[in-house]
Short mmCIF file of C-alpha atoms and ligand atoms in Angstrom, two decimals:
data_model
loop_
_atom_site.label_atom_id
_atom_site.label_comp_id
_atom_site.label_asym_id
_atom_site.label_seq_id
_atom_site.Cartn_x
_atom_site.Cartn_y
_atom_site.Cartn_z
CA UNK U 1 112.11 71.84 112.42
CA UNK U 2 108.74 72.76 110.34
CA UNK U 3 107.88 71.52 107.66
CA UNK U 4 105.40 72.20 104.53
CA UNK U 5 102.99 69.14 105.94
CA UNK U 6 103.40 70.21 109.56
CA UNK U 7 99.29 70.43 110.95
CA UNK U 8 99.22 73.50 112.83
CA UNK U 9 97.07 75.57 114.71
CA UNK U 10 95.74 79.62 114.20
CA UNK U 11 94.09 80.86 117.41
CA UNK U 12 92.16 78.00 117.02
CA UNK U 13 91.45 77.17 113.43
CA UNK U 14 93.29 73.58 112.73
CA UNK U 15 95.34 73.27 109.48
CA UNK U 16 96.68 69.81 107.57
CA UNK U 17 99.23 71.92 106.06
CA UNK U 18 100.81 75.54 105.54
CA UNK U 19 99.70 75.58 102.40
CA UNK U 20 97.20 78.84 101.89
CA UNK U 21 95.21 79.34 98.60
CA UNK U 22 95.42 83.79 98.21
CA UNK U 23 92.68 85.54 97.89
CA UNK U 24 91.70 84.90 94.57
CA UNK U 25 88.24 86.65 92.78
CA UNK U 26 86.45 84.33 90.77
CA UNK U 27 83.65 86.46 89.54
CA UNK U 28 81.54 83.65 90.05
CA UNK U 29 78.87 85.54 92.38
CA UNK U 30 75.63 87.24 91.19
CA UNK U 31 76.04 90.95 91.14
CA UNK U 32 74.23 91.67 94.61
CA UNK U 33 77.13 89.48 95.82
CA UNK U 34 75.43 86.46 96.37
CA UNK U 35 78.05 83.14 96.70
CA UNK U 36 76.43 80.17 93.57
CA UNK U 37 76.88 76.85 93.16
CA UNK U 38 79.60 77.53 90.79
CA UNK U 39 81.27 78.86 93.18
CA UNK U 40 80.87 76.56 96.17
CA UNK U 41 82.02 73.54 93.68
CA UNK U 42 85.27 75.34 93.17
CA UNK U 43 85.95 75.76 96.96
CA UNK U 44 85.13 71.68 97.22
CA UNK U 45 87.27 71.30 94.08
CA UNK U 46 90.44 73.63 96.08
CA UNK U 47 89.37 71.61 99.44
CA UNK U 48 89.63 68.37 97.88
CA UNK U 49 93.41 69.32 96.75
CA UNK U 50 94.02 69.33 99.48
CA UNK U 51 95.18 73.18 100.81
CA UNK U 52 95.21 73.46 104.40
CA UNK U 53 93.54 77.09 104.19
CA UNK U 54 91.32 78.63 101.21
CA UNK U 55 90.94 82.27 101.73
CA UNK U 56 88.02 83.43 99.20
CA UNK U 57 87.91 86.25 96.60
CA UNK U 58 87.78 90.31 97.98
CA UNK U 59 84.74 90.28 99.49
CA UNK U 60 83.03 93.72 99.83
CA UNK U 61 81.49 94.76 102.72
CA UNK U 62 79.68 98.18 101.07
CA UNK U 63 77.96 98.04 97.61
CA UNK U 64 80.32 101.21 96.81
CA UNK U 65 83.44 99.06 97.58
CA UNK U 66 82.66 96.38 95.06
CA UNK U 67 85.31 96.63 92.25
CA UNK U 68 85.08 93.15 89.59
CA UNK U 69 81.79 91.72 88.40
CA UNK U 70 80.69 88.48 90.24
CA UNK U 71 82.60 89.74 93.29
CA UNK U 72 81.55 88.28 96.59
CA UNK U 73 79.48 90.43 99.49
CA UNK U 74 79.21 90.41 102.93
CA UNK U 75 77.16 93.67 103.10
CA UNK U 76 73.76 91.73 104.09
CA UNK U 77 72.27 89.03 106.50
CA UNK U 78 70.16 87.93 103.67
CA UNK U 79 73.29 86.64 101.71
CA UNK U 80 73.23 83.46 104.15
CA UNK U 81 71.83 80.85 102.66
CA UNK U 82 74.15 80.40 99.64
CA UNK U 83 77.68 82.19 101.69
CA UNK U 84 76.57 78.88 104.53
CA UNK U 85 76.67 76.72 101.66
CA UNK U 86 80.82 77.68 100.99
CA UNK U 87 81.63 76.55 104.57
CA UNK U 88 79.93 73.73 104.37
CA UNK U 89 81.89 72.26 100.87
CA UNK U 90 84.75 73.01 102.57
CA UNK U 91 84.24 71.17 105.25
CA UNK U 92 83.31 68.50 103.79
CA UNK U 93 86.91 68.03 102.33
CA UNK U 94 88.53 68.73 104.99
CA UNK U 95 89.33 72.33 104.94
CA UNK U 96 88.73 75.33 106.14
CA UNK U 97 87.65 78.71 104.53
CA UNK U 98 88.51 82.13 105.37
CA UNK U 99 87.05 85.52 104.13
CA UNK U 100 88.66 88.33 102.78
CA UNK U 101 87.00 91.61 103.65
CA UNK U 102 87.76 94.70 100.99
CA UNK U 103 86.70 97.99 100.30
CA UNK U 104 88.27 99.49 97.04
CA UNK U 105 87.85 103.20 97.88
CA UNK U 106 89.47 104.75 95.01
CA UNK U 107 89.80 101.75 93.23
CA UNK U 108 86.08 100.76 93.46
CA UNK U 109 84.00 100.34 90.68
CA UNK U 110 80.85 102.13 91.53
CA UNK U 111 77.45 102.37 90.17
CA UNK U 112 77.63 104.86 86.56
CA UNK U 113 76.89 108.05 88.13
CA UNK U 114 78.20 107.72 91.69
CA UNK U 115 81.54 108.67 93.07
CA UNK U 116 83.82 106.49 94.62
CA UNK U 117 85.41 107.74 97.75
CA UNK U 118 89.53 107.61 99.16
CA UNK U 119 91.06 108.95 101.99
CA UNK U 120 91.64 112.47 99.81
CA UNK U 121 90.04 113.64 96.69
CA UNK U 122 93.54 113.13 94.46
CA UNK U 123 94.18 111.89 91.00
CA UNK U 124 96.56 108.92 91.47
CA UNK U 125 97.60 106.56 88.37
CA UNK U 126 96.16 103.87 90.57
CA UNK U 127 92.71 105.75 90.03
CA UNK U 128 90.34 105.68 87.31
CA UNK U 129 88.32 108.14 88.38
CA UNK U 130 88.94 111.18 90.54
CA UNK U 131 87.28 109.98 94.07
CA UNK U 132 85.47 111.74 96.41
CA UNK U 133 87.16 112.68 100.14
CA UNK U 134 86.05 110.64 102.90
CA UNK U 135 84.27 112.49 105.20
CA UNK U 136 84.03 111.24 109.24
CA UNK U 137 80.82 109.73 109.02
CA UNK U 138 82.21 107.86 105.80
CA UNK U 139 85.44 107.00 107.37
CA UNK U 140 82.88 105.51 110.53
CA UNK U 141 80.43 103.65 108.34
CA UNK U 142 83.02 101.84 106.54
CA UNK U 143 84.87 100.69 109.64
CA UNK U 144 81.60 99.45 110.93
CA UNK U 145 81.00 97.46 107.40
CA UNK U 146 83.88 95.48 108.23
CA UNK U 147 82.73 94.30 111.98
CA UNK U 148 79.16 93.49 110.75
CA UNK U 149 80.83 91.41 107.50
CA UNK U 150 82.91 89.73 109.69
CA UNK U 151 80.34 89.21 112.65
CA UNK U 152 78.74 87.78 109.17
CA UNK U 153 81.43 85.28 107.90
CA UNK U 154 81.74 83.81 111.35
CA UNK U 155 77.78 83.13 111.78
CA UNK U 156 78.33 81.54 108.39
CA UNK U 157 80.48 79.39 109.27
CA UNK U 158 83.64 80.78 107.91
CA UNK U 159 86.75 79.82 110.12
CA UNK U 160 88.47 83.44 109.61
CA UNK U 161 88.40 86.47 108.31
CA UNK U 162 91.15 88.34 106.79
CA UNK U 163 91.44 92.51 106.09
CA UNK U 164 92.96 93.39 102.84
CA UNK U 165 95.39 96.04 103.09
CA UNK U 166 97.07 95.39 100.41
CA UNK U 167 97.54 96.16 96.55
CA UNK U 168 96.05 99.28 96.66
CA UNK U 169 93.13 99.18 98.04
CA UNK U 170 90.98 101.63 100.93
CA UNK U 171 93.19 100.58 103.85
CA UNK U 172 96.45 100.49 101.38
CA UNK U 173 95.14 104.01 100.31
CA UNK U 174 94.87 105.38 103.85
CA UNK U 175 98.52 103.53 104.90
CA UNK U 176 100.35 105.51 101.81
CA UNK U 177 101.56 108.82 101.64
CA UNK U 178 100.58 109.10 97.87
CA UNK U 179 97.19 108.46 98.71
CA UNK U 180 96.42 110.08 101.72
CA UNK U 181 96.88 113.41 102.08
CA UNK U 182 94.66 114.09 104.92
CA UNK U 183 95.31 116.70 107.38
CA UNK U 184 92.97 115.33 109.87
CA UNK U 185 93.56 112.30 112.63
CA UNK U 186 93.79 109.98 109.24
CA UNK U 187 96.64 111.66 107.99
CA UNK U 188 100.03 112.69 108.11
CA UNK U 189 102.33 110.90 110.74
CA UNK U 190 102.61 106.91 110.14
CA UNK U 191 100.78 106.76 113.07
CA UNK U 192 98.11 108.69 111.70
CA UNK U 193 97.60 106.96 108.23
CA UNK U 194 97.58 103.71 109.87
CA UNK U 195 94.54 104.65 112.02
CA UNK U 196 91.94 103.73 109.52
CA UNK U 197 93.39 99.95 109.37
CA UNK U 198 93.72 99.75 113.28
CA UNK U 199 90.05 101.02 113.55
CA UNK U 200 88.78 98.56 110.97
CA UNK U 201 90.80 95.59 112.79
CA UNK U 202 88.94 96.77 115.71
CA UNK U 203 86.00 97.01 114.64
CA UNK U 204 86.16 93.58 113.61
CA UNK U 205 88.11 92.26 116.94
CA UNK U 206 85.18 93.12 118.49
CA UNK U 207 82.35 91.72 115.99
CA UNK U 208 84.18 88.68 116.75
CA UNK U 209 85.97 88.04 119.85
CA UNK U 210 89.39 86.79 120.63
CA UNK U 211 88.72 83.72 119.88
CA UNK U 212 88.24 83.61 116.36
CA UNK U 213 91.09 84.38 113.66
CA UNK U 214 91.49 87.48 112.17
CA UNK U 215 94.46 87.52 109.52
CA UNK U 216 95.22 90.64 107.45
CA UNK U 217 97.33 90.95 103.66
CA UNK U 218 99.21 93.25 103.69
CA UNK U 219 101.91 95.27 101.59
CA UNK U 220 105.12 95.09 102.37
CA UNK U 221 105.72 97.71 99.36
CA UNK U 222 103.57 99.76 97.18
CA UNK U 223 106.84 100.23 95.00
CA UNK U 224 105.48 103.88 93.75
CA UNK U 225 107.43 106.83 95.07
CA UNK U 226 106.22 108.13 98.05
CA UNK U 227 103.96 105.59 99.11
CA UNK U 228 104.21 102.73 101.09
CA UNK U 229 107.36 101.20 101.98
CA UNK U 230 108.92 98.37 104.13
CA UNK U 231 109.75 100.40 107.19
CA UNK U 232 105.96 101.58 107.44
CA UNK U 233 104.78 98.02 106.62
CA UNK U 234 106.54 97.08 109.36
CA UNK U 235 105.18 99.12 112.18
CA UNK U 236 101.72 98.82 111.39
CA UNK U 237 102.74 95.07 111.46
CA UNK U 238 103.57 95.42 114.53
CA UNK U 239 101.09 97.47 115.70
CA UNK U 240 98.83 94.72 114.67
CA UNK U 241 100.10 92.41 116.45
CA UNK U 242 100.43 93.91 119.21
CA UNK U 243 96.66 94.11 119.31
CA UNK U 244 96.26 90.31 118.78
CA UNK U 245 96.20 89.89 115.02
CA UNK U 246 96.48 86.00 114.40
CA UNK U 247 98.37 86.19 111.38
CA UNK U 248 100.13 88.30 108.46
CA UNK U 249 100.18 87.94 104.65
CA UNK U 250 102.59 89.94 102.81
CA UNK U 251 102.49 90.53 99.11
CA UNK U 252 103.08 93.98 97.83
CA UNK U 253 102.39 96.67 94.31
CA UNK U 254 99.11 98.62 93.20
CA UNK U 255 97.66 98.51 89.51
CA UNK U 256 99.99 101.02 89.33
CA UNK U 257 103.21 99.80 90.14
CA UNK U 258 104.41 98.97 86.40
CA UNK U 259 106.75 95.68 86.69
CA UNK U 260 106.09 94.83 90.15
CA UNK U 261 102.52 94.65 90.57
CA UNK U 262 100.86 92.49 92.82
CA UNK U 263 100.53 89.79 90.21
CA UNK U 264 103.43 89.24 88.64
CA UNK U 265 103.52 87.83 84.99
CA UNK U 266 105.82 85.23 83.57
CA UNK U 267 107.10 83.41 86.81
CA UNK U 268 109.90 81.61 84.12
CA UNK U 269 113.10 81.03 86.43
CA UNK U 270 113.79 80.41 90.03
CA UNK U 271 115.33 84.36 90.46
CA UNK U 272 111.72 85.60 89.53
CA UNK U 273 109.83 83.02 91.91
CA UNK U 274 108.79 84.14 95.38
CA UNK U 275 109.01 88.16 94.83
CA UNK U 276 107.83 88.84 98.25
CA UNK U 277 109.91 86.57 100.14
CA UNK U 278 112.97 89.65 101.08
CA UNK U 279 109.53 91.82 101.97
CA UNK U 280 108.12 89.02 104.28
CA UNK U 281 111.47 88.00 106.00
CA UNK U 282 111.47 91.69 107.41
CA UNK U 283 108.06 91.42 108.72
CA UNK U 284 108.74 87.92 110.21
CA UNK U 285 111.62 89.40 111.86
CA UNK U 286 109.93 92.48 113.12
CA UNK U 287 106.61 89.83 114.97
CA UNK U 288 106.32 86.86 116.27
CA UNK U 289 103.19 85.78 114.86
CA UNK U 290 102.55 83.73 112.03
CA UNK U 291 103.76 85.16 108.61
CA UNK U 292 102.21 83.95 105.14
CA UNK U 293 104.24 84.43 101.94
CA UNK U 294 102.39 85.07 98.90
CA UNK U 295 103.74 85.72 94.59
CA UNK U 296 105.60 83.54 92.37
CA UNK U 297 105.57 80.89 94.58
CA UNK U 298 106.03 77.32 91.87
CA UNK U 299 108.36 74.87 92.91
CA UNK U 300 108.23 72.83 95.93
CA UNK U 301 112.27 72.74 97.31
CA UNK U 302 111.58 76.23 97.03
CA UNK U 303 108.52 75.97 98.67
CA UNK U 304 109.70 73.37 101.20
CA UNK U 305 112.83 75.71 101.82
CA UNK U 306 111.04 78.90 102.73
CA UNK U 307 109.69 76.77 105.70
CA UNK U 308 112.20 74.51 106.57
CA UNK U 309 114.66 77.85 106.75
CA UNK U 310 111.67 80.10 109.24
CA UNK U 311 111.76 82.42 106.26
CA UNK U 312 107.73 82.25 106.59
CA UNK U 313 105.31 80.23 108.56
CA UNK U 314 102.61 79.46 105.77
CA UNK U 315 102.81 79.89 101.60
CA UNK U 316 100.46 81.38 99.99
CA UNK U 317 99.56 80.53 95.72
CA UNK U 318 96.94 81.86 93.63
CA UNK U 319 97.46 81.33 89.85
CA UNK U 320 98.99 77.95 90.22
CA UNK U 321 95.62 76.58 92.35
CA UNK U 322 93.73 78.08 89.46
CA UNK U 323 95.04 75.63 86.61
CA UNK U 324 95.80 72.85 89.06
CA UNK U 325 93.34 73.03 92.27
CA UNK U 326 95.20 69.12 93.38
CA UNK U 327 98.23 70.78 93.55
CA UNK U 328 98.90 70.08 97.27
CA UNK U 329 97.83 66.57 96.67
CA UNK U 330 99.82 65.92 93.68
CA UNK U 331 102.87 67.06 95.84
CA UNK U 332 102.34 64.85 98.80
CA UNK U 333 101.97 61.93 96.53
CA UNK U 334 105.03 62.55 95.17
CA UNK U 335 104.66 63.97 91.84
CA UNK U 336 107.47 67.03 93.14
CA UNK U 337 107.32 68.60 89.10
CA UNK U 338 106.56 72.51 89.41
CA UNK U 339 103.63 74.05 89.48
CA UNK U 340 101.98 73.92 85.76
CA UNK U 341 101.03 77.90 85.08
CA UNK U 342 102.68 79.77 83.81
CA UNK U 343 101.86 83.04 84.86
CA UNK U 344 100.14 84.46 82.20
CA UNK U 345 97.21 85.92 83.70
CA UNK U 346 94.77 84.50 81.03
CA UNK U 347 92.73 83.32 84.27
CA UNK U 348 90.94 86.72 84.55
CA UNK U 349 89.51 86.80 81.10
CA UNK U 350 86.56 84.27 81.15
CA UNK U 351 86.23 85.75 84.44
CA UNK U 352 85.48 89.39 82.98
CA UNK U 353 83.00 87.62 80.77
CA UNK U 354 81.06 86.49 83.59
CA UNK U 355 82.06 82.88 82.90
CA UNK U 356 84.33 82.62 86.05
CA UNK U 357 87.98 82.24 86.42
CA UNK U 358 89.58 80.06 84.51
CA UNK U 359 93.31 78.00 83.26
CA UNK U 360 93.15 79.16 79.03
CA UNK U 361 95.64 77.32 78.56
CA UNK U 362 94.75 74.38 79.98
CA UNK U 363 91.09 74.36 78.33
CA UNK U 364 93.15 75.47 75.23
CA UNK U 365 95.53 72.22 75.57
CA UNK U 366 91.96 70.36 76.67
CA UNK U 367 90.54 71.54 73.57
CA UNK U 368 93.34 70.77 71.28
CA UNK U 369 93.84 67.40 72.70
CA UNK U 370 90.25 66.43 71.96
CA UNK U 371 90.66 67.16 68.66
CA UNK U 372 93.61 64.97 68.42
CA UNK U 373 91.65 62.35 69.67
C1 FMN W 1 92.38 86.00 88.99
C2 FMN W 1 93.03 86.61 90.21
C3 FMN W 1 92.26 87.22 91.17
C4 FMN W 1 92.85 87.77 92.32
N1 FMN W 1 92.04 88.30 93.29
C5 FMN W 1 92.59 88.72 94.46
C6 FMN W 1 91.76 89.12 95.54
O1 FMN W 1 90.53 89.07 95.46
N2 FMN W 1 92.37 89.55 96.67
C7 FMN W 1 93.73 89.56 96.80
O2 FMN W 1 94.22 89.93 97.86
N3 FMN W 1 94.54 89.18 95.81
C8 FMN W 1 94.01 88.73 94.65
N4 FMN W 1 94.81 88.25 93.66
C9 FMN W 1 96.26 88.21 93.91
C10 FMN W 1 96.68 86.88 94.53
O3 FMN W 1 96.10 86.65 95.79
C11 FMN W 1 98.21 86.80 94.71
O4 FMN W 1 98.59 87.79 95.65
C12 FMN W 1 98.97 86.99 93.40
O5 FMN W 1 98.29 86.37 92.32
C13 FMN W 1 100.39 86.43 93.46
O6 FMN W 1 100.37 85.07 93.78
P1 FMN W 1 100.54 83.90 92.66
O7 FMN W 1 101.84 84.18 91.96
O8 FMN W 1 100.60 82.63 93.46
O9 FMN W 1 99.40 83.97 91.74
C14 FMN W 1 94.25 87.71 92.50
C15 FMN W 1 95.03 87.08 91.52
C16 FMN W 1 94.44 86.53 90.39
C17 FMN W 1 95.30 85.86 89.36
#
C-alpha cells in the first residue's frame, strides 16, 4: 500500500515524501526576475520542513508574460548566478526544487503602454485588458521561451520543470473554448486548442531530454460556461502522457470563476477541504502516471487517506506551507493537529507591497503576543 512517507522516484528525481509545496509566487524577486536571498532562505526554510518536492512561484519565460511584481524569470542566461543559488539551498536540506514555467497571455501584466497578447483578441471577465491576437510568429516565439527556460532551470540545477496550464493562464487560454476562438490550427476542435500546450511540452521535451522531469498543472475545470471542462482536461491529459509527461497536477478555476477559483478561501470544515480531489480522481483514472492533488488540502487522515485509497499519487499545499513551512516535519513527529491557516488569503498582501509573502495572522498573533510579554 502507499503511503504519505513512501520515498519515491519521478523519472529520476528522488523524493522523501509525496508531499509537494504548489506553485506559490512570493514576489520576492527583483523586477528583471532575478531569484534574492530572500528568496533562496525561504526555499531552505520549505526544504528544511521537510517537503519532498518545492515547486517555485510562476516563473515567466517572456518579459510580456510576467503578471505579479517580484515574479521569478527564466527569460535570460544572465539570471544564473542568483536562480543556481535556489538549487543549491535546497539541496542542502534535502530537497529538491522544481520550476514552474508561465506565460499569462491575457492575464499578463505588461509594461503601461504595451498590449498583452491571447490566443484571440476577446474581452473575457478573466481579462483586464482587451489583448492582442497571437499571431504565428508569436504563437512560435513563445513555445520556444519555454524550451530555452527550461533548458535554463535544468543547467541551474533545478530537478524539474513544470508547465502551467492551469488557472487561466496562456496555455489554459488556448485549451478553453471561451478563450480561444481561433479559426486557425490553434483553434476549434479539442484537438486543435490543445496544440499550443503539446507544442510548448515539446518544445521543452526537447530542451531537455527524456531524462529529466517535466510535470505540468493543469485544470481539471475552468468552472465558467463554455470553457474548460473535465472531459477536455482529460484528453489532453492523456495526450500528455502519452508523449512522456512525468507527472500531472490538477487544480482547477480562473480569476474569474466567482466561488471556485483556484484559491479557495475559508477551508473551515472537512466537506470544503480537498476541492479538486473528484477532478483529480478522473484524471488518475484516465493515466497511469503520477497524479498530484492540489486545494484545501489541511488535515493529515485526510491527507494520509487520499494516498492510502490511490485517489492521488502526491499532495500538493500552498497556503498552509506559507504560515507553517515545518509542516511536514511537525507531522512526522507526531504533532497530527491540522494545518494552522486558515485560508484567508492575507498571504498576498505584504507580497503586493513588495515585502514578500507572508502568514498576517501569524505576525499579527507574533505581534500581539510580544506585547503580552
Ligand atoms: C500567495 C499565493 C501565490 C500563488 N501563486 C501560484 C503560482 O505562482 N502558480 C500556481 O500554479 N498557483 C499559485 N497559487 C495557487 C496554489 O498553488 C494552489 O493551487 C492554491 O493555493 C490551492 O492550494 P492551497 O489550498 O493548499 O493553498 C498561489 C497561491 C497563493 C496563496
Amino acid at each position: 500500500m502507499k503511503t504519505i512517507f513512501d520515498k519515491t522516484v519521478i523519472n529520476g528525481m528522488a523524493l522523501r515524501n509525496r508531499f509537494v509545496r504548489s506553485a506559490t509566487w512570493e514576489g520576492m524577486a527583483d523586477e528583471n526576475g532575478r531569484s534574492t536571498k530572500q528568496l533562496a532562505d525561504w526555499y531552505r526554510d520549505l526544504a528544511k520542513g521537510g517537503v519532498g518536492l518545492i515547486i517555485t512561484g510562476y516563473t515567466f519565460v517572456r518579459m510580456e508574460g510576467r503578471q505579479m511584481p517580484g515574479s521569478l524569470g527564466a527569460q535570460s542566461d544572465d539570471l544564473a548566478p542568483e536562480a543556481t543559488e535556489l538549487s543549491r539551498a535546497v539541496h542542502d536540506e534535502g530537497g529538491k526544487l522544481c520550476m514552474q514555467l508561465v506565460h499569462c497571455g491575457g492575464q499578463a501584466r505588461p509594461k503601461a503602454g504595451s498590449k498583452n497578447i491571447a490566443p484571440s483578441a476577446i474581452e473575457s471577465p478573466q481579462y483586464s485588458t482587451l489583448p492582442a491576437e497571437m499571431t504565428a510568429r508569436d504563437i512560435d516565439e513563445v513555445i520556444q521561451a519555454f524550451g530555452e527556460s527550461a533548458r535554463r532551470a535544468m543547467e541551474w540545477g533545478f530537478d524539474a520543470v513544470q508547465l502551467h496550464a492551469a488557472h487561466g493562464y496562456l496555455i489554459n487560454q488556448f485549451l478553453s473554448p471561451l478563450t480561444n476562438r481561433r479559426m486557425d490550427q490553434y483553434g476549434g476542435s479539442v484537438e486543435n486548442r490543445r496544440r499550443f500546450l503539446m507544442e510548448a511540452y515539446r518544445s521543452i521535451r526537447s530542451a531537455v531530454g527524456p531524462k529529466f522531469p517535466v510535470l505540468v498543472k493543469l485544470n481539471g475545470a475552468d468552472y465558467l460556461e463554455h470553457a474548460l471542462a473535465i472531459e477536455d482536461a482529460v484528453l489532453a491529459a492523456q495526450a500528455l502522457e502519452a508523449e512522456g509527461i512525468d507527472a500531472i497536477e490538477v487544480s482547477s478555476g480562473t480569476p474569474a470563476s466567482k466561488d471556485k477559483v483556484p484559491v479557495r478561501q475559508k477551508i473551515d470544515t472537512r466537506e470544503q477541504e480537498a476541492y479538486n480531489l473528484d477532478l483529480a480522481v478522473r484524471v488518475k483514472q484516465a493515466v497511469s502516471c503520477p497524479v498530484m492533488v492540489v486545494g484545501g488540502l489541511r488535515s493529515f487522515d485526510l491527507i494520509s487517506e487520499i494516498i492510502t485509497s490511490g485517489k492521488a499519487d502526491y499532495v500538493s499545499l500552498a497556503r498552509p506551507f506559507i504560515r507553517e513551512p515545518g509542516l511536514v516535519k511537525r507531522w512526522q513527529g507526531g504533532d497530527m493537529g491540522r494545518a494552522t491557516c486558515i485560508s484567508c488569503n492575507g498571504c498576498y498582501r505584504p507580497g503586493l507591497k513588495g515585502l514578500g509573502i507572508a502568514c498576517v495572522v501569524e505576525q499579527a498573533e507574533r505581534k500581539k503576543a510580544g506585547k503580552a510579554g
